[in-house]
Short mmCIF file of C-alpha atoms in Angstrom, two decimals:
data_model
loop_
_atom_site.label_atom_id
_atom_site.label_comp_id
_atom_site.label_asym_id
_atom_site.label_seq_id
_atom_site.Cartn_x
_atom_site.Cartn_y
_atom_site.Cartn_z
CA MET A 1474 145.14 144.89 19.42
CA SER A 1475 144.60 143.59 22.97
CA SER A 1476 140.84 143.25 23.98
CA PHE A 1477 139.99 144.71 27.96
CA ASP A 1478 139.27 140.62 28.54
CA THR A 1479 142.22 139.98 27.56
CA LEU A 1480 144.08 142.67 29.53
CA GLN A 1481 141.88 141.72 32.98
CA SER A 1482 142.98 137.88 32.55
CA ARG A 1483 146.80 139.29 32.03
CA PHE A 1484 146.05 141.42 35.47
CA VAL A 1485 144.78 138.32 37.12
CA ASP A 1486 146.08 135.93 36.71
CA GLN A 1487 148.96 137.37 38.12
CA GLU A 1488 147.76 138.42 40.85
CA ILE A 1489 146.39 135.17 41.62
CA GLN A 1490 150.00 133.70 41.66
CA ALA A 1491 150.63 136.57 43.64
CA PHE A 1492 148.11 135.33 46.43
CA GLY A 1493 149.79 131.89 46.08
CA LEU A 1494 146.73 130.52 44.84
CA ARG A 1495 147.10 129.38 41.19
CA GLY A 1496 145.83 126.41 40.96
CA GLN A 1497 143.70 126.49 44.15
CA GLY A 1498 140.57 127.29 42.88
CA ALA A 1499 140.67 130.98 43.87
CA ALA A 1500 137.80 133.18 41.92
CA ILE A 1501 137.83 136.75 41.76
CA THR A 1502 135.10 139.33 43.16
CA GLN A 1503 133.86 141.32 40.95
CA PRO A 1504 133.39 144.25 42.36
CA ALA A 1505 135.61 143.70 44.91
CA MET A 1506 133.40 143.90 48.08
CA ALA A 1507 134.01 145.74 51.64
CA LEU A 1508 132.83 143.57 54.69
CA PRO A 1509 130.76 145.77 57.16
CA ALA A 1510 132.59 145.79 60.62
CA GLY A 1511 131.83 143.62 63.37
CA ASP A 1512 129.35 141.61 61.45
CA ASP A 1513 130.28 138.02 61.82
CA ALA A 1514 126.48 137.23 59.89
CA ALA A 1515 128.16 139.16 56.87
CA LEU A 1516 131.14 137.25 56.93
CA TRP A 1517 129.92 133.66 57.79
CA GLY A 1518 127.28 134.38 54.91
CA TRP A 1519 130.36 134.11 52.20
CA PHE A 1520 130.78 130.83 52.89
CA ASN A 1521 127.99 129.57 54.11
CA THR A 1522 126.26 130.79 50.34
CA LEU A 1523 127.30 127.73 47.80
CA PRO A 1524 129.40 129.04 44.74
CA LYS A 1525 129.08 128.39 41.07
CA PRO A 1526 132.48 127.66 39.16
CA GLY A 1527 134.59 129.98 37.54
CA SER A 1528 137.01 132.46 37.01
CA ILE A 1529 134.33 134.96 38.80
CA TYR A 1530 132.72 134.49 42.10
CA ALA A 1531 129.04 133.70 41.72
CA PRO A 1532 126.91 132.51 44.58
CA SER A 1533 124.30 130.24 43.45
CA ALA A 1534 120.54 130.27 45.63
CA SER A 1535 122.12 127.22 47.41
CA ASP A 1536 123.42 127.47 51.23
CA PHE A 1537 125.54 124.45 53.09
CA PHE A 1538 123.85 124.48 56.26
CA THR A 1539 120.29 123.79 54.79
CA ALA A 1540 122.03 121.60 51.82
CA TYR A 1541 124.20 119.59 54.68
CA SER A 1542 121.42 119.07 56.40
CA ALA A 1543 119.34 118.00 54.25
CA VAL A 1544 122.36 115.03 53.25
CA ILE A 1545 122.84 114.14 56.84
CA GLY A 1546 118.64 113.69 56.79
CA ALA A 1547 119.37 111.69 54.08
CA LEU A 1548 121.77 109.29 55.78
CA VAL A 1549 121.10 106.41 58.67
CA PRO A 1550 123.28 105.55 61.53
CA SER A 1551 125.08 102.57 61.31
CA GLY A 1552 124.68 101.89 64.98
CA SER A 1553 127.94 101.11 66.07
CA LEU A 1554 129.28 102.98 68.44
CA LEU A 1555 131.55 105.67 66.92
CA ASP A 1556 129.17 106.42 63.43
CA PRO A 1557 129.89 109.27 62.49
CA ILE A 1558 126.56 109.82 61.05
CA ALA A 1559 124.38 109.20 64.48
CA ALA A 1560 127.25 111.98 66.03
CA ALA A 1561 126.55 114.07 62.45
CA GLN A 1562 122.45 113.96 63.25
CA ALA A 1563 122.97 114.50 67.25
CA ARG A 1564 124.80 117.75 66.58
CA LEU A 1565 122.13 119.25 63.82
CA ALA A 1566 119.51 118.35 66.41
CA GLU A 1567 120.88 120.11 68.84
CA TRP A 1568 121.94 123.04 67.12
CA GLY A 1569 118.19 123.35 65.98
CA SER A 1570 117.66 126.63 64.07
CA ALA A 1571 120.62 128.17 65.23
CA PRO A 1572 122.10 130.19 62.11
CA ALA A 1573 125.20 127.99 60.86
CA THR A 1574 129.05 129.31 62.52
CA TRP A 1575 132.08 129.08 61.52
CA SER A 1576 135.23 128.85 63.18
CA ILE A 1577 136.81 132.63 62.76
CA ASP A 1578 134.41 135.04 63.51
CA SER A 1579 134.50 139.53 62.82
CA ALA A 1580 137.19 139.81 65.54
CA GLY A 1581 139.06 137.00 64.73
CA LEU A 1582 139.67 137.75 60.94
CA ASN A 1583 140.62 141.31 62.04
CA ARG A 1584 143.06 140.32 64.29
CA LEU A 1585 144.66 137.38 61.49
CA LEU A 1586 144.42 140.74 59.41
CA ALA A 1587 146.75 142.87 61.65
CA ALA A 1588 149.30 140.04 62.05
CA ALA A 1589 149.77 139.40 58.28
CA SER A 1590 151.99 141.29 56.06
CA GLY A 1591 151.08 143.41 53.12
CA LEU A 1592 151.67 142.56 49.14
CA THR A 1593 152.39 144.85 46.00
CA ILE A 1594 151.73 143.75 42.66
CA HIS A 1595 153.85 146.04 40.16
CA PHE A 1596 150.94 144.89 35.95
CA ASP A 1597 153.05 145.76 33.06
CA ALA A 1598 150.71 145.07 29.94
CA VAL A 1599 151.82 145.85 26.29
CA PRO A 1600 148.87 145.66 23.82
CA THR A 1601 149.23 143.71 20.88
CA PRO A 1602 149.74 145.44 17.79
CA PRO A 1603 146.59 146.25 15.82
CA THR A 1604 145.65 143.59 12.52
CA GLY A 1605 144.11 146.56 10.83
CA TYR A 1606 141.39 144.36 9.80
CA PHE A 1607 137.35 145.57 9.26
CA GLY A 1608 135.14 144.66 11.43
CA LEU A 1609 132.34 144.00 11.15
CA PHE A 1610 131.27 147.25 8.37
CA GLY A 1611 133.65 149.25 6.39
CA GLY A 1612 136.13 150.87 7.87
CA LEU A 1613 137.85 150.72 12.06
CA PRO A 1614 134.92 151.48 14.11
CA PRO A 1615 135.44 153.60 17.49
CA LEU A 1616 136.52 152.22 20.54
CA ASP A 1617 134.41 151.97 23.97
CA PRO A 1618 136.64 153.77 27.25
CA SER A 1619 137.77 149.80 28.49
CA ALA A 1620 139.10 148.86 25.03
CA THR A 1621 140.71 152.16 24.22
CA PHE A 1622 142.15 151.30 27.83
CA ALA A 1623 142.98 148.38 26.95
CA SER A 1624 144.85 148.74 23.28
CA GLY A 1625 147.67 150.77 25.17
CA THR A 1626 150.90 150.19 27.39
CA VAL A 1627 149.19 149.96 30.92
CA LYS A 1628 150.86 149.72 33.83
CA ALA A 1629 149.43 149.39 37.53
CA THR A 1630 150.74 149.50 41.27
CA VAL A 1631 148.68 147.32 43.54
CA ALA A 1632 149.51 147.39 47.24
CA CYS A 1633 148.03 146.91 50.69
CA ASN A 1634 149.17 147.18 54.09
CA HIS A 1635 147.66 143.26 55.23
CA LEU A 1636 146.48 140.59 52.79
CA SER A 1637 145.28 137.21 54.24
CA VAL A 1638 144.30 133.87 52.76
CA VAL A 1639 141.21 133.15 55.48
CA ARG A 1640 140.08 129.25 55.66
CA PRO A 1641 138.04 129.09 58.19
CA GLN A 1642 135.80 125.89 59.12
CA PRO A 1643 132.33 125.13 59.75
CA GLY A 1644 130.83 125.81 63.65
CA ASP A 1645 130.02 122.74 66.02
CA TRP A 1646 126.77 121.32 64.06
CA TYR A 1647 129.40 120.08 61.55
CA VAL A 1648 130.85 116.60 61.25
CA SER A 1649 133.22 116.58 57.94
CA SER A 1650 133.01 112.73 58.23
CA ALA A 1651 129.59 112.25 58.14
CA LEU A 1652 129.77 113.90 54.77
CA SER A 1653 133.23 112.35 53.71
CA LEU A 1654 131.43 109.56 54.18
CA ALA A 1655 128.28 110.01 51.88
CA TYR A 1656 130.39 111.29 49.17
CA ARG A 1657 132.23 108.32 49.24
CA THR A 1658 129.46 105.48 48.92
CA PRO A 1659 126.92 106.92 46.03
CA GLY A 1660 124.20 104.49 45.85
CA ALA A 1661 124.99 102.44 49.06
CA ALA A 1662 124.57 102.92 52.72
CA PRO A 1663 124.73 105.29 54.78
CA TRP A 1664 122.58 106.56 52.20
CA ASN A 1665 118.61 105.76 52.67
CA PRO A 1666 117.27 104.49 49.44
CA ALA A 1667 113.58 106.02 49.87
CA SER A 1668 115.04 109.57 50.38
CA ALA A 1669 115.07 112.10 47.80
CA VAL A 1670 118.11 113.64 48.87
CA ASN A 1671 120.79 110.95 47.21
CA TRP A 1672 124.47 110.55 46.34
CA ASP A 1673 123.28 112.83 42.74
CA THR A 1674 120.92 115.53 43.83
CA ALA A 1675 123.89 116.36 46.60
CA PHE A 1676 127.09 115.55 44.24
CA GLY A 1677 125.98 115.15 40.74
CA PRO A 1678 126.58 117.27 38.29
CA ASN A 1679 123.60 119.07 39.03
CA GLY A 1680 123.57 118.62 43.14
CA THR A 1681 124.06 121.28 45.29
CA LEU A 1682 127.47 120.34 47.59
CA ARG A 1683 129.02 120.33 44.05
CA TRP A 1684 130.86 123.20 44.90
CA MET A 1685 132.17 124.70 47.90
CA THR A 1686 133.58 127.83 48.92
CA THR A 1687 136.27 127.06 51.75
CA GLY A 1688 138.35 130.39 51.71
CA LEU A 1689 138.32 133.94 51.02
CA VAL A 1690 140.93 136.58 50.35
CA VAL A 1691 141.20 139.48 52.18
CA ALA A 1692 142.67 142.77 52.52
CA SER A 1693 143.23 146.10 54.09
CA GLY A 1694 145.12 149.55 53.47
CA LEU A 1695 144.80 149.46 49.93
CA SER A 1696 145.66 151.54 47.10
CA VAL A 1697 146.04 151.48 43.54
CA SER A 1698 147.75 153.45 40.85
CA ALA A 1699 147.11 152.47 37.27
CA GLY A 1700 147.21 154.31 33.64
CA SER A 1701 147.02 153.93 30.13
CA THR A 1702 149.47 155.18 27.56
CA ALA A 1703 146.04 155.44 24.89
CA PRO A 1704 144.59 158.83 24.31
CA PHE A 1705 141.15 158.92 25.42
CA ASP A 1706 139.17 161.81 22.88
CA ALA A 1707 136.42 164.28 25.53
CA VAL A 1708 133.83 162.09 25.24
CA SER A 1709 135.05 158.97 26.39
CA GLN A 1710 136.99 161.22 29.35
CA SER A 1711 133.67 161.64 29.89
CA LEU A 1712 131.85 158.06 29.73
CA VAL A 1713 135.09 157.04 32.09
CA GLU A 1714 134.72 159.98 34.81
CA ALA A 1715 130.22 159.03 34.62
CA GLY A 1716 131.09 155.39 35.03
CA VAL A 1717 133.52 155.38 37.66
CA LYS A 1718 132.14 157.78 39.56
CA ALA A 1719 128.61 156.00 39.38
CA ALA A 1720 130.51 152.15 39.40
CA GLY A 1721 134.12 152.36 40.44
CA ALA A 1722 137.15 151.56 38.66
CA TRP A 1723 139.31 148.61 37.40
CA PRO A 1724 140.70 146.68 38.85
CA TYR A 1725 138.17 146.21 41.79
CA TYR A 1726 135.21 148.22 40.83
CA LEU A 1727 135.27 149.88 44.46
CA PRO A 1728 132.42 152.16 45.73
CA ALA A 1729 132.84 155.35 47.42
CA THR A 1730 131.91 153.60 50.80
CA ALA A 1731 134.87 151.70 50.43
CA ALA A 1732 137.33 153.80 48.66
CA LYS A 1733 138.11 157.49 47.06
CA THR A 1734 138.54 157.38 43.58
CA MET A 1735 140.38 159.72 41.08
CA VAL A 1736 140.50 159.58 37.30
CA SER A 1737 143.16 162.17 35.65
CA PHE A 1738 144.13 162.79 31.83
CA ASP A 1739 147.14 164.55 31.09
CA ASP A 1740 147.42 167.38 28.16
CA ALA A 1741 147.42 164.27 25.33
CA GLY A 1742 144.22 163.04 26.81
CA ARG A 1743 145.87 159.46 28.93
CA LEU A 1744 144.00 158.19 32.10
CA ASP A 1745 145.68 157.72 35.60
CA VAL A 1746 143.71 156.10 38.28
CA ALA A 1747 144.28 156.32 42.14
CA ILE A 1748 142.49 154.53 44.38
CA THR A 1749 142.79 154.85 48.76
CA GLY A 1750 140.94 152.14 50.57
CA LYS A 1751 139.16 153.54 53.31
CA SER A 1752 140.55 153.41 57.07
CA LYS A 1753 139.74 150.34 58.78
CA THR A 1754 138.05 148.59 55.49
CA THR A 1755 138.05 144.98 54.97
CA VAL A 1756 138.06 144.29 51.04
CA VAL A 1757 136.94 140.67 49.93
CA LEU A 1758 139.27 140.26 47.16
CA ALA A 1759 139.01 137.36 45.47
CA THR A 1760 137.14 133.30 46.95
CA ILE A 1761 138.27 129.95 47.76
CA VAL A 1762 136.30 127.63 44.90
CA GLN A 1763 136.60 124.01 45.65
CA SER A 1764 134.88 120.84 44.70
CA ALA A 1765 133.05 118.85 46.98
CA ALA A 1766 136.25 116.21 46.35
CA THR A 1767 138.66 118.31 46.97
CA TYR A 1768 137.28 120.25 50.10
CA LEU A 1769 136.47 116.70 51.86
CA GLY A 1770 140.35 115.26 50.47
CA VAL A 1771 138.70 112.46 49.20
#
């Protein structure tokens, strides 16, 4: 019998392939998140928040601007005319305490998205036949609603009017060549040996800059239709209706502020889900999480 995790893994794999991002560090957002309209700080917050690695986006407690500033402050300029370390330190000093910005703001993202084409994904998953084995105790245990859903043949169509992969660059406070030089010279100049910030604290196994969010997959005009051939009993139907009302439905779990979600059951108890995104709502479906080496091209 197919588990819900198996079903979701199949869907995510097909989705990432449809985005053209297989092997590029795409991590789904769970739930998908609506971007506040016209809020540059909220948009830039996605890129400033340093992520944890994994197939599901998970933010860490660190931010890129602070971690980058700490690294640049731990480097010693060479004194040469074109020294990137001196340039990076001068830019940070000029930037001061202003919030970090990126090269695309909300208005720019809206323009990119409006010019982007749409996408439709057709998903069809046939369940693995059950083995008939007992579980921890004798007899076959009842299924929870998620397992019931996955136990049937699941079909879904995901469509959006516009979809774009957005990869902005940090603002004028950032000098990529300085961070690249720091990464390429562990334990040597330009690192200041007296500083508590070093290559290991920045880029090592537990380093603050080991992983970075370098892009977002955003969509507008989102619609989903999904269903399963598995029958739900009356109790499971009630659980599904309550759960969807509280926290949205598979595959994006969008709240009522971002989408209208409707569930229905036919006479045999088979579930259908219909999700319609709110007008002019931009939704983040996935992030692109890359290692420091990949991001810096070294």
